[in-house]
Coordinates of C-alpha atoms and ligand atoms in Angstrom, one line a residue:
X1 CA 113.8 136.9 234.3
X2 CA 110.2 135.6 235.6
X3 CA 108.1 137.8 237.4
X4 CA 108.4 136.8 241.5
X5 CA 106.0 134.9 243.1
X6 CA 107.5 136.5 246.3
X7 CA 109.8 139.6 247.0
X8 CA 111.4 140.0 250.3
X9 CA 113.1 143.6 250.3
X10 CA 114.0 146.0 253.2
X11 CA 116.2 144.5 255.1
X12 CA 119.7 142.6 255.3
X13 CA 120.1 139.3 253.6
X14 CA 122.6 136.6 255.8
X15 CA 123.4 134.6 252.8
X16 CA 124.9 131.7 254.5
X17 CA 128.2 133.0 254.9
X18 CA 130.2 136.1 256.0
X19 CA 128.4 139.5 256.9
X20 CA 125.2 139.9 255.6
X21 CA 124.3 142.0 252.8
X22 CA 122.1 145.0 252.8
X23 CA 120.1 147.0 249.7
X24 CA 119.1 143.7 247.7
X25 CA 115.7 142.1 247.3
X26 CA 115.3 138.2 246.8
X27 CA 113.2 137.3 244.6
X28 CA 111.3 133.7 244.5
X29 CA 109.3 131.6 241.5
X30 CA 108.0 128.5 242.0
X31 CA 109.7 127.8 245.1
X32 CA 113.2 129.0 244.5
X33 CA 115.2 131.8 244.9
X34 CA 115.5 133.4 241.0
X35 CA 117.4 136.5 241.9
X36 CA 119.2 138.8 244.1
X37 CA 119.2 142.4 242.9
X38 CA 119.8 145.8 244.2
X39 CA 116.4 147.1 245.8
X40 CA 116.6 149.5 243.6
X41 CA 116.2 146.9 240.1
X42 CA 113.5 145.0 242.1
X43 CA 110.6 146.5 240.2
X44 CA 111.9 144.3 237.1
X45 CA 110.9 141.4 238.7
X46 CA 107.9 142.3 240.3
X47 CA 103.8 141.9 238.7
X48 CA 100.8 142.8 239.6
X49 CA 100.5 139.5 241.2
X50 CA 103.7 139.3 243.1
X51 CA 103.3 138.9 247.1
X52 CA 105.9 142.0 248.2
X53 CA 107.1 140.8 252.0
X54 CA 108.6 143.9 253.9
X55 CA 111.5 143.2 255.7
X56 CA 111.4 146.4 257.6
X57 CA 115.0 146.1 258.7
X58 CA 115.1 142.4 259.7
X59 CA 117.1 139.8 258.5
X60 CA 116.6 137.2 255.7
X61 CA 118.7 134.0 256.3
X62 CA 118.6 130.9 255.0
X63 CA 116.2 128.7 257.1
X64 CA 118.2 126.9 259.9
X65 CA 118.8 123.5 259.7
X66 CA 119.6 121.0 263.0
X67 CA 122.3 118.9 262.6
X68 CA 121.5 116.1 265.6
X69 CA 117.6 116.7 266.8
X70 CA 115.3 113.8 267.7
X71 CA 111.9 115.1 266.6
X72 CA 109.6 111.9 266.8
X73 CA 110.7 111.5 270.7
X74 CA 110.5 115.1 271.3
X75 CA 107.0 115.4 269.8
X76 CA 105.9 112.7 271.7
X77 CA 106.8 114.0 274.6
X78 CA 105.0 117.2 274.2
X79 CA 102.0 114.7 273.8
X80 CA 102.7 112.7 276.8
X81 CA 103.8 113.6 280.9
X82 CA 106.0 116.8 279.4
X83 CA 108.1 117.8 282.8
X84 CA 110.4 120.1 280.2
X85 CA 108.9 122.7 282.1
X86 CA 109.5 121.7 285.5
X87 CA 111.2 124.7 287.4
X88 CA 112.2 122.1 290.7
X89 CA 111.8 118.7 292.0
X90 CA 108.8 119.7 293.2
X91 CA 107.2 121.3 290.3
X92 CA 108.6 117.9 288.1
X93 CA 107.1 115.8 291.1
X94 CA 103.6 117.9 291.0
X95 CA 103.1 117.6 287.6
X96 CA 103.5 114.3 287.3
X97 CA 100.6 114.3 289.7
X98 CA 98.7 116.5 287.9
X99 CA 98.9 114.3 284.7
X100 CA 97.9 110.8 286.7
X101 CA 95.4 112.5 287.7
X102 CA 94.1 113.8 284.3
X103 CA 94.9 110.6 282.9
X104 CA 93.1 107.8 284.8
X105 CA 92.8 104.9 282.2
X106 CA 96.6 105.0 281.0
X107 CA 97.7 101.8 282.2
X108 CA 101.8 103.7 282.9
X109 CA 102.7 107.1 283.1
X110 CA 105.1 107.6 280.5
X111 CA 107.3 111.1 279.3
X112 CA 110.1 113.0 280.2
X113 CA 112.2 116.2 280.5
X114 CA 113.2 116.1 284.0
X115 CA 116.5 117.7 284.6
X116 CA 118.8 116.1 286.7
X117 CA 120.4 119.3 288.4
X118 CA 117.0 119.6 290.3
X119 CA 117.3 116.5 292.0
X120 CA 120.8 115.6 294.6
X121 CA 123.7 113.8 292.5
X122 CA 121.6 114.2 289.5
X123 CA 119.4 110.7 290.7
X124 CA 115.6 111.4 291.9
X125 CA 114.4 108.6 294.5
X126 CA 111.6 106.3 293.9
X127 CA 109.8 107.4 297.1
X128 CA 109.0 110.8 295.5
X129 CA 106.7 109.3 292.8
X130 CA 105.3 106.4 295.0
X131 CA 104.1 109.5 297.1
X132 CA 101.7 110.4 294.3
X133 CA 101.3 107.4 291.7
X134 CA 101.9 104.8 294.3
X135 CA 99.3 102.3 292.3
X136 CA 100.5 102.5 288.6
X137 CA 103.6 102.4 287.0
X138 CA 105.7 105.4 286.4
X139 CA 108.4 105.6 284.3
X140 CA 110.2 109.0 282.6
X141 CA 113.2 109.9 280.7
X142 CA 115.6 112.6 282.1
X143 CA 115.8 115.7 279.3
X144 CA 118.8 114.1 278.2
X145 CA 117.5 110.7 277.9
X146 CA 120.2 109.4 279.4
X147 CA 118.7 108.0 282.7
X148 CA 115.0 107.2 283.7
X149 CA 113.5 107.8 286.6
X150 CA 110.9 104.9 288.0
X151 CA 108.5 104.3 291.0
X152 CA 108.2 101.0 293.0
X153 CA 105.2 99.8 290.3
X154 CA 107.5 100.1 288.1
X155 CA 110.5 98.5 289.7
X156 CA 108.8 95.4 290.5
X157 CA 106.5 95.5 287.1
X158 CA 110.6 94.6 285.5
X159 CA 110.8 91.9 288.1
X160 CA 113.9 94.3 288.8
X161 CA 115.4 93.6 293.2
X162 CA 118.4 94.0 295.0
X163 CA 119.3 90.8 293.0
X164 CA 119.5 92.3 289.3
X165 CA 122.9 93.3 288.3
X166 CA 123.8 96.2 286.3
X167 CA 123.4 95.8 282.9
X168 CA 127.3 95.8 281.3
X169 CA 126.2 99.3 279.2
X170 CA 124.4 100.7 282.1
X171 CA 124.1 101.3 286.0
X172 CA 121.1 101.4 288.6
X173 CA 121.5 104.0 291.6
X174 CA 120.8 101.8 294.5
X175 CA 120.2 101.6 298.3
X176 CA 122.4 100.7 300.8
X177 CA 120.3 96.8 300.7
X178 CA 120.9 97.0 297.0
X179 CA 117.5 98.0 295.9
X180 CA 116.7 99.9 293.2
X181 CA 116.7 103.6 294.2
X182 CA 114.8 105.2 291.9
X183 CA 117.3 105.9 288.8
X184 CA 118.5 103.9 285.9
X185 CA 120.8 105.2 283.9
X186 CA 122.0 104.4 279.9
X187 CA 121.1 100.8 279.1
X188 CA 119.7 100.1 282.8
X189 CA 116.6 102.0 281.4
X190 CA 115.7 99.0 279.1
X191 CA 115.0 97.0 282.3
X192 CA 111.4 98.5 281.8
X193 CA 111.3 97.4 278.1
X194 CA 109.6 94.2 278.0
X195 CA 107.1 94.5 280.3
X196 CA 105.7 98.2 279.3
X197 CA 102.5 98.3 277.5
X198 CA 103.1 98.8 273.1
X199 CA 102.5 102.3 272.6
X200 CA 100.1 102.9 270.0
X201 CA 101.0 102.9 266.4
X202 CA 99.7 106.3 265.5
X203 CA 102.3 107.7 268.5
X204 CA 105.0 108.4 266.4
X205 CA 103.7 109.6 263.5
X206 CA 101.2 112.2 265.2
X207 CA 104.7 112.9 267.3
X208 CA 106.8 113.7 264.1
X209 CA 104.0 116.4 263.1
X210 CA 104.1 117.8 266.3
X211 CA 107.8 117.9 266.4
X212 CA 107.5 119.6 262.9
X213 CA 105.3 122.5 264.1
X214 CA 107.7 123.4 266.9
X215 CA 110.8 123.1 264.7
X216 CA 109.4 125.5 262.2
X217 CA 108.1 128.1 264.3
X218 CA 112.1 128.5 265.2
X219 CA 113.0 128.5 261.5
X220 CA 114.3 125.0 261.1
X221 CA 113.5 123.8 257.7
X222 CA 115.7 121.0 257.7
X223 CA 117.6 118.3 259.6
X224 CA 119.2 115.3 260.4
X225 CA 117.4 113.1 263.0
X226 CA 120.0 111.5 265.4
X227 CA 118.2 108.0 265.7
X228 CA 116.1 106.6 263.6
X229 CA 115.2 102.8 265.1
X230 CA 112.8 101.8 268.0
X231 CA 113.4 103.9 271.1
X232 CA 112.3 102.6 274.4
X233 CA 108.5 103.0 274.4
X234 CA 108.0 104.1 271.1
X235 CA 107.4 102.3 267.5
X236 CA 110.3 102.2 264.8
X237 CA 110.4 105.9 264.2
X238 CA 111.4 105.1 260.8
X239 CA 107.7 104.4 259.9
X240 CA 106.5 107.7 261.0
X241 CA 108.7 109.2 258.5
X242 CA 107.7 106.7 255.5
X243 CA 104.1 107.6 256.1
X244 CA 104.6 111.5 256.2
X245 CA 106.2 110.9 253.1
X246 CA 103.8 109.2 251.7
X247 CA 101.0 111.4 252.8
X248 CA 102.7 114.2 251.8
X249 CA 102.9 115.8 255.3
X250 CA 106.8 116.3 255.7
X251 CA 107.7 119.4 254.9
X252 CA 111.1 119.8 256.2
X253 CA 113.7 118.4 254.3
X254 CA 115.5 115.1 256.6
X255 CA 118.3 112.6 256.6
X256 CA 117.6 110.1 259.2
X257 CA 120.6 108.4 261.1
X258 CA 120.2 104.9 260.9
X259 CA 121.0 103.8 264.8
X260 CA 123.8 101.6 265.1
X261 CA 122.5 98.5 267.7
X262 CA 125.8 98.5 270.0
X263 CA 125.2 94.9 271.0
X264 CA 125.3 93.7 267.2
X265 CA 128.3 93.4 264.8
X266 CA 128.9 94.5 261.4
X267 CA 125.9 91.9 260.0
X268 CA 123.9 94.6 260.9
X269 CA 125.0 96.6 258.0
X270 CA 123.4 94.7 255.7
X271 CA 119.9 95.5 256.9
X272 CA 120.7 99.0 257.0
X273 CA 121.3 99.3 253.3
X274 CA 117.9 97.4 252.5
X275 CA 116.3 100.2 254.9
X276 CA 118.5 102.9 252.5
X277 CA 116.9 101.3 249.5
X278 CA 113.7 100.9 250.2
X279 CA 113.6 104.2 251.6
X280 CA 115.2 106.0 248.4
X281 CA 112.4 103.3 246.2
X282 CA 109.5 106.3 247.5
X283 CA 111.2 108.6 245.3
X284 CA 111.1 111.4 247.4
X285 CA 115.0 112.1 248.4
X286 CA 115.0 115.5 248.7
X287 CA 112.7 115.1 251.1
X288 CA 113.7 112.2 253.3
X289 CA 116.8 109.9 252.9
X290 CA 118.3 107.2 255.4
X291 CA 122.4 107.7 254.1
X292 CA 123.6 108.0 257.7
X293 CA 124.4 106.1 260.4
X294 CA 124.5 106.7 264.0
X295 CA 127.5 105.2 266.0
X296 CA 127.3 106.0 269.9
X297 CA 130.7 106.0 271.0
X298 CA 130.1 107.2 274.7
X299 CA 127.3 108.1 277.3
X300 CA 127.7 111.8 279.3
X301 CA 130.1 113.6 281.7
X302 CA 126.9 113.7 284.4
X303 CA 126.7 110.2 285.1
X304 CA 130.7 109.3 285.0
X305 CA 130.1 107.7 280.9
X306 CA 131.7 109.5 279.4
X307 CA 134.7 108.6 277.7
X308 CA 137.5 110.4 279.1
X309 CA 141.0 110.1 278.6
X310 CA 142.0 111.0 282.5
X311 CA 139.9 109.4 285.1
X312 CA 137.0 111.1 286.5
X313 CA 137.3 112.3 290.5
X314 CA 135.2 111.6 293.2
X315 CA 133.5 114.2 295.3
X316 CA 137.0 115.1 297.5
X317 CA 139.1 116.1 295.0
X318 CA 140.7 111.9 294.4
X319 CA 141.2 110.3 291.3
X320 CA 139.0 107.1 290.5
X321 CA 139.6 104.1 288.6
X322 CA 136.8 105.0 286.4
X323 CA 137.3 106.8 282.8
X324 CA 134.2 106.4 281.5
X325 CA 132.7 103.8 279.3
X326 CA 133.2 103.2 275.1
X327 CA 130.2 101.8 274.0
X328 CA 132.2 100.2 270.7
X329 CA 135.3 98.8 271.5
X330 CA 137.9 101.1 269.8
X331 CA 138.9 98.3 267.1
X332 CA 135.6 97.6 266.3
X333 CA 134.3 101.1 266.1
X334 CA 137.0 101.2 263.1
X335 CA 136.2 98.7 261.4
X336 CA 132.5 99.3 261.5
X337 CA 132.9 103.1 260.1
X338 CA 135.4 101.8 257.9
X339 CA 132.6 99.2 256.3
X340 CA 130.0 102.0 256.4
X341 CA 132.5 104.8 255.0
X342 CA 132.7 102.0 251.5
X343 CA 129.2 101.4 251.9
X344 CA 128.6 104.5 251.1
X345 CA 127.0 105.7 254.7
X346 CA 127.8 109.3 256.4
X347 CA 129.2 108.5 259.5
X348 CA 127.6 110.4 262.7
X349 CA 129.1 110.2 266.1
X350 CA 128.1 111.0 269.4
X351 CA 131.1 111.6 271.0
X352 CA 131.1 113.6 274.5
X353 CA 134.5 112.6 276.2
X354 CA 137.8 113.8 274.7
X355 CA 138.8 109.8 274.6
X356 CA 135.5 109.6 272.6
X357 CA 136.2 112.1 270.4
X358 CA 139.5 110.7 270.2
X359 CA 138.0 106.9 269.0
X360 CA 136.1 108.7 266.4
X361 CA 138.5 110.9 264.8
X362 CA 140.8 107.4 264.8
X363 CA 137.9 105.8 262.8
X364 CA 137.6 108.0 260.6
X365 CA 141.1 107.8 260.0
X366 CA 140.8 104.7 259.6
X367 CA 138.1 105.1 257.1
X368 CA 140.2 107.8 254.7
X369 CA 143.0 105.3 254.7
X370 CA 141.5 102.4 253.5
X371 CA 139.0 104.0 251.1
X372 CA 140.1 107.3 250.3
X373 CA 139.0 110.6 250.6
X374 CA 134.9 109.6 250.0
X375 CA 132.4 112.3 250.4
X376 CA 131.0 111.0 253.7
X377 CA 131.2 113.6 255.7
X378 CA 131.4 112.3 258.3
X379 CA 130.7 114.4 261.8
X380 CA 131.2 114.5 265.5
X381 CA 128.3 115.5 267.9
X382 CA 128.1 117.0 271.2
X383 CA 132.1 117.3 271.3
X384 CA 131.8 118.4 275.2
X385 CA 135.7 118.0 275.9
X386 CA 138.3 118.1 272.9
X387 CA 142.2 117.7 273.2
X388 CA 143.8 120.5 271.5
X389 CA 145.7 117.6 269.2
X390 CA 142.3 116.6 268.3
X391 CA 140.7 119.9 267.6
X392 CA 143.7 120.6 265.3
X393 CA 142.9 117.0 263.7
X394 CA 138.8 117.7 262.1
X395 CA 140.0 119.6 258.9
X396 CA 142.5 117.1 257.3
X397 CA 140.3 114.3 258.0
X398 CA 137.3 116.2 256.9
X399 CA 135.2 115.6 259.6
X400 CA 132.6 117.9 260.8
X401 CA 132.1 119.5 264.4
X402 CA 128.3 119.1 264.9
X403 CA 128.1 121.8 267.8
X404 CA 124.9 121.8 270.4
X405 CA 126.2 125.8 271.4
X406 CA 124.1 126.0 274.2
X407 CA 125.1 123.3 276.5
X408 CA 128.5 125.8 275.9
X409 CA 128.1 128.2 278.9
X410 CA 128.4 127.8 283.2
X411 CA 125.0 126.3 284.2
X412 CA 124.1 124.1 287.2
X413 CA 124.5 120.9 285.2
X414 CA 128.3 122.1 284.1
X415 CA 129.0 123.0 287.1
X416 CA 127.7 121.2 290.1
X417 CA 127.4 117.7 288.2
X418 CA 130.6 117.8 285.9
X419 CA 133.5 119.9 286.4
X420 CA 134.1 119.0 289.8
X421 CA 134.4 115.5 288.6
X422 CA 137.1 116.2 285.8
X423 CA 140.9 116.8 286.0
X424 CA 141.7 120.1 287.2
X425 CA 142.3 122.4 283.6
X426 CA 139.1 120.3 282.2
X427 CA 137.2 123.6 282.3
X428 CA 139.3 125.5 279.5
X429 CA 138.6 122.2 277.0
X430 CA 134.8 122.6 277.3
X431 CA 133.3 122.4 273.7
X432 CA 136.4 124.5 272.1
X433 CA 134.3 126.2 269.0
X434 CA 137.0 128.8 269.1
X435 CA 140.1 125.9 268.4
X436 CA 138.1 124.0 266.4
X437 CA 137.3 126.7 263.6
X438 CA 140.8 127.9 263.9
X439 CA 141.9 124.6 263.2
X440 CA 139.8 125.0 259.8
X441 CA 137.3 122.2 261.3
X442 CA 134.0 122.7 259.5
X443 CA 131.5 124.1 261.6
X444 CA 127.8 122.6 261.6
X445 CA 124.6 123.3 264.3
X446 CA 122.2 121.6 266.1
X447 CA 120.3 121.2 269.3
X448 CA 120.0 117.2 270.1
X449 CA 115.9 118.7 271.1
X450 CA 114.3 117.4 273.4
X451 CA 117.6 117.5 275.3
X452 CA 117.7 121.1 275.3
X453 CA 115.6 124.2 273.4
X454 CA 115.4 123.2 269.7
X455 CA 115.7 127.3 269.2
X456 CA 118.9 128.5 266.8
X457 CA 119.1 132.0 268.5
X458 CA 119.4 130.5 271.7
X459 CA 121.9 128.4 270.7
X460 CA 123.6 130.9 268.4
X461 CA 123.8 133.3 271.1
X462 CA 125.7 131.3 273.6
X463 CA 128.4 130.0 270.7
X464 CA 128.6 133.9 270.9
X465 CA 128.5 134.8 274.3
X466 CA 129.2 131.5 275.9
X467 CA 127.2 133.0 278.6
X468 CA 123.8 132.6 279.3
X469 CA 121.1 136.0 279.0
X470 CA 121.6 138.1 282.0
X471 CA 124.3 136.0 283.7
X472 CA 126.8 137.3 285.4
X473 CA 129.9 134.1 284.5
X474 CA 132.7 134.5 282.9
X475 CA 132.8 133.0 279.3
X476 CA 133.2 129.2 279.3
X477 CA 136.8 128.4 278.6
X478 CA 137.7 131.9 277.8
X479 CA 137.0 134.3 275.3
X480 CA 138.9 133.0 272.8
X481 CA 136.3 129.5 272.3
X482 CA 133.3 132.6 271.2
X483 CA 132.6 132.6 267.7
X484 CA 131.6 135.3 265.7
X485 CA 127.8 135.8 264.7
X486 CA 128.2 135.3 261.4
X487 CA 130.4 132.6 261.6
X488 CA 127.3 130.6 264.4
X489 CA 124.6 131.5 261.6
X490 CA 126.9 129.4 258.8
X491 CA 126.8 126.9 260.9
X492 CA 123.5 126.8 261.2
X493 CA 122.9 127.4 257.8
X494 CA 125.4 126.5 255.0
X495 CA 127.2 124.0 257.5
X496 CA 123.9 121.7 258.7
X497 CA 123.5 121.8 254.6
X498 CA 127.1 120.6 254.0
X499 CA 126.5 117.7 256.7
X500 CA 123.0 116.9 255.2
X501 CA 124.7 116.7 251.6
X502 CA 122.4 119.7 250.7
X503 CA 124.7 122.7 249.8
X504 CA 124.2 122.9 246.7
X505 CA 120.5 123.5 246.9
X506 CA 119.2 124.7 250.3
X507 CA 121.5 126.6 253.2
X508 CA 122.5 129.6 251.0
X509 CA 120.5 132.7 249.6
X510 CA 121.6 132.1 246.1
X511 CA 120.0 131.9 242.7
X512 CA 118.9 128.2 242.1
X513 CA 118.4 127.3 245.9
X514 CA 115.1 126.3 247.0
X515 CA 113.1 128.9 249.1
X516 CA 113.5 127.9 252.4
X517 CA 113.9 131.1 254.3
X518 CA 113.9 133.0 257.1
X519 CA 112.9 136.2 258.9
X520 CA 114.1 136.7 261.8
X521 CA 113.6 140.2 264.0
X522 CA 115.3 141.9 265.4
X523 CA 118.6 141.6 262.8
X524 CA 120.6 140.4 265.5
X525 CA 123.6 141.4 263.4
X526 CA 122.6 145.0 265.1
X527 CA 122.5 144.2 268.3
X528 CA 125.0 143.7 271.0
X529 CA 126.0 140.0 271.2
X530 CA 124.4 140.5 274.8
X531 CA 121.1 140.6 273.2
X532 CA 120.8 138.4 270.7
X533 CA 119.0 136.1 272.3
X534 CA 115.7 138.6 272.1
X535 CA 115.7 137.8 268.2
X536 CA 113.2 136.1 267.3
X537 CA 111.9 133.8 263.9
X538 CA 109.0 136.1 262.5
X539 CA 108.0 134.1 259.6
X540 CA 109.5 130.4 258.1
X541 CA 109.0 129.5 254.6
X542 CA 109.8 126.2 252.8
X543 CA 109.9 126.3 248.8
X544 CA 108.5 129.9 248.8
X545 CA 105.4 129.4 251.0
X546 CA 104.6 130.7 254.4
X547 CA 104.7 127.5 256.9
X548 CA 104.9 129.6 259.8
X549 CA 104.1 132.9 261.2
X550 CA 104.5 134.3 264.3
X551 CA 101.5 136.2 265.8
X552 CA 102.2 139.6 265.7
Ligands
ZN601 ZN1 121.1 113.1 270.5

């Protein structure tokens, strides 16, 4: 047995699954874990030279790994207008101000993260940004990016009136003349496209380390990025990647979803297995691989595209004729994830509506049938409303549910912008954890960042609680959706591995695995599922070294 590099003793040790363990040190050599012993044998593995870490009760855990994120656009957005923070409409409104101001030269404002429960029917009006950028154009992403938000510069800079009809995957909020009201939501936002200044080259890839810091300081060490392609505003993120690579900046571990262009056919395959080649040619696969691709079946429940299987009702109570939108045509979706599934391509879904999640599981289907059992793995994000038939459907089929926990819980968005628009009984089929792991679905997590927090715990805790810290709701679709803690940290853990193809070397505490760990204090396994939200990531490390510690 080599002497450790690093010994973490003291504590409890999550080791991807079950309860966690307590009484045994980890020990790690040249970047992987080499043994778990009794605390009481550690001194057989430990030199003069060995860096001791004490866990003083915390926990050890795998490091977390996000199953659907979008780093490069959420790093940029840090870098650009960043309304994440916005409390109101008027605190999104003011600092929007605040950054024209301290911004003079840029040419646009450009950014994100408003949220659209601050503003009425989830649409903020031109007029509020023409009252303090009224000479440059403004244009920025909700925190969902689903919708944008634009002032009159803007409107007219896209030659955009009362004339220009919604875009078939999209819609503009309008005034009673037909004018643009301020809102464009899904494919209505690339209006702006063509005439918006290139962003500059470097964007991305200073975005991407960025993103990297803030995903490590909440213990992510690994995960699959939901989009890799051009994004409005933004170069091909695909490039920031290949260049951390190549300079050796990556540290996480990432499989990139290659974005599947909804207004293209199945020639587009072809290019994404050149992209899969040339990205395995840099020879660094364990760090960075392009195996997936991204199929958007759906939009969201907030703005009425979401595919649903029962029409969506208006604001009295009365059923409408719309149901939401599928992006793919059912028939196509098949046969597309069928030719990807042989190709040898994970498929990932965003799938929001239950008719959504319907389409996919059908593909998939579709997929075994003609091909076999492969190893694709393929998973289901976001998952917001699930028929129990469904639910019971993920384990035969093998598909993963790629949970984002926190949207799991009564907040304004849930319930002033989308329950009151579904079918009465809607409620009790928001994201169904609890059927879906009964069903023997596996269970992976993520946080679709910038969307919501990129933070595990937070997440972890609502999978939990399915209610927020400190408020008073009931549990979202009843007590039995919760899942227990140990069964939200696999998920994080050992089941963002399995969907990354990387179980059998990161995601566990295991002798063999690389050293990508976790402390995180308070063990929340000792406190009361109330309060495990005040855990927090102490220290992240990546192939036994220290890439982030928290201050004190
Ligand atoms: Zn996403």
């Amino acid at each position: 047995m080599p002497v450790a590099d690093v010994l973490f003793t003291g504590g409890s040790v999550f080791t991807g699954e079950g309860e966690p363990v307590s009484g045994v040190a980890v020990a790690v050599s040249d970047g992987r874990i080499v043994a778990v012993v009794p605390d009481e044998e550690a001194g057989a593995v430990t030199g003069a030279e060995t860096r001791v870490v004490r866990l003083d009760g915390a926990l050890l855990s795998p490091g977390f790994q996000d199953a659907h994120v979008h780093p490069v656009g959420g790093g940029v957005e840090l870098l650009q207008c960043n309304l994440t923070e916005a409390q109101d409409a008027k605190d999104a409104v003011a600092t929007i101000a605040r950054y024209a101001a301290g911004n003079p030269d840029a040419e646009w404002i450009t950014g994100g993260g408003w949220s659209m429960d601050h503003f009425p029917g989830g649409a903020p009006l031109r007029g509020l940004l023409d009252a303090v950028v009224p000479d440059r154009p403004v244009v920025v992403s909700s925190r969902d990016h689903h919708s944008v938000w634009a002032n009159t510069a803007a409107i007219e800079a896209a030659g955009v009136d009362a004339s220009t009809p919604d875009p078939v995957d999209g819609r503009i909020e309008r005034e009673p003349d037909g004018f643009p009201a301020g809102t464009f939501h899904e494919g209505a936002a690339n209006l702006f496209e063509g005439v918006r200044p290139a962003p500059d080259e470097d964007l991305a890839y200073i975005g991407l380390l960025r993103a990297q810091e803030e995903l490590l300081a909440v213990g992510i060490t690994g995960w699959q990025d939901a989009m890799i392609g051009s994004m409005p505003g933004l170069p091909h993120n695909l490039d920031a990647y290949v260049r951390a690579v190549r300079e050796g900046t990556l540290r996480a571990h990432v499989v990139g979803a290659q974005w599947w262009e909804r207004r293209q056919g199945i020639e587009q395959l072809e290019g994404m297995i050149r992209r899969r080649e040339q990205v395995a040619a840099l020879g660094a696969s364990h760090r960075f691989s392009l195996d997936t691709i991204k199929f958007m079946v759906d939009g969201v429940a907030e703005n009425g595209t979401a595919a649903m299987l029962t029409p969506y009702r208006d604001a009295c109570g009365h059923d409408t004729d719309n149901s939401g939108l599928s992006f793919i045509a059912p028939e196509a979706l098949r046969e597309y994830v069928v030719a990807a599934d042989a190709a040898g391509f994970q498929p990932h879904f965003h799938a929001l509506g239950d008719r959504a999640v319907r389409e996919a599981l059908d593909a998939v289907e579709a997929a075994r049938e003609a091909n076999g059992h492969s190893d694709s793995r393929p998973h289901l994000a976001h998952i917001q409303v699930v028929a129990e038939e469904d639910a019971a459907r993920f384990a035969d089929l093998g598909a993963v549910a790629n949970m984002q926990p926190l949207w799991a819980t009564h907040e304004d968005q849930l319930d002033t912008l989308t329950l009151p628009f579904l079918q009465e009984g809607q409620e009790a089929r928001q994201y169904p954890f609890g059927d879906l792991a009964r069903g023997g679905a596996r269970l992976a997590g993520g946080s679709d960042w910038p969307v919501s927090s990129a933070d595990p715990i937070a997440g972890i805790h609502i999978a939990v609680t399915r209610v927020a810290p400190g408020s008073d709701h009931e549990p979202l679709g009843g007590e039995d959706q919760r899942l227990d803690l140990a069964t939200a940290f696999a998920a994080y853990t050992s089941g963002s591995a399995y969907v990354n193809h990387r179980e059998h070397d990161t995601g566990y505490v295991r002798p063999g695995y690389l050293a990508n760990l976790i402390v995180v204090s308070p063990n929340p396994f000792e406190l009361e599922p109330a309060d495990i939200h005040t855990s927090r990531v102490v220290s992240t490390w990546i192939e036994g070294e220290p890439v982030y510690t928290a201050d004190n």
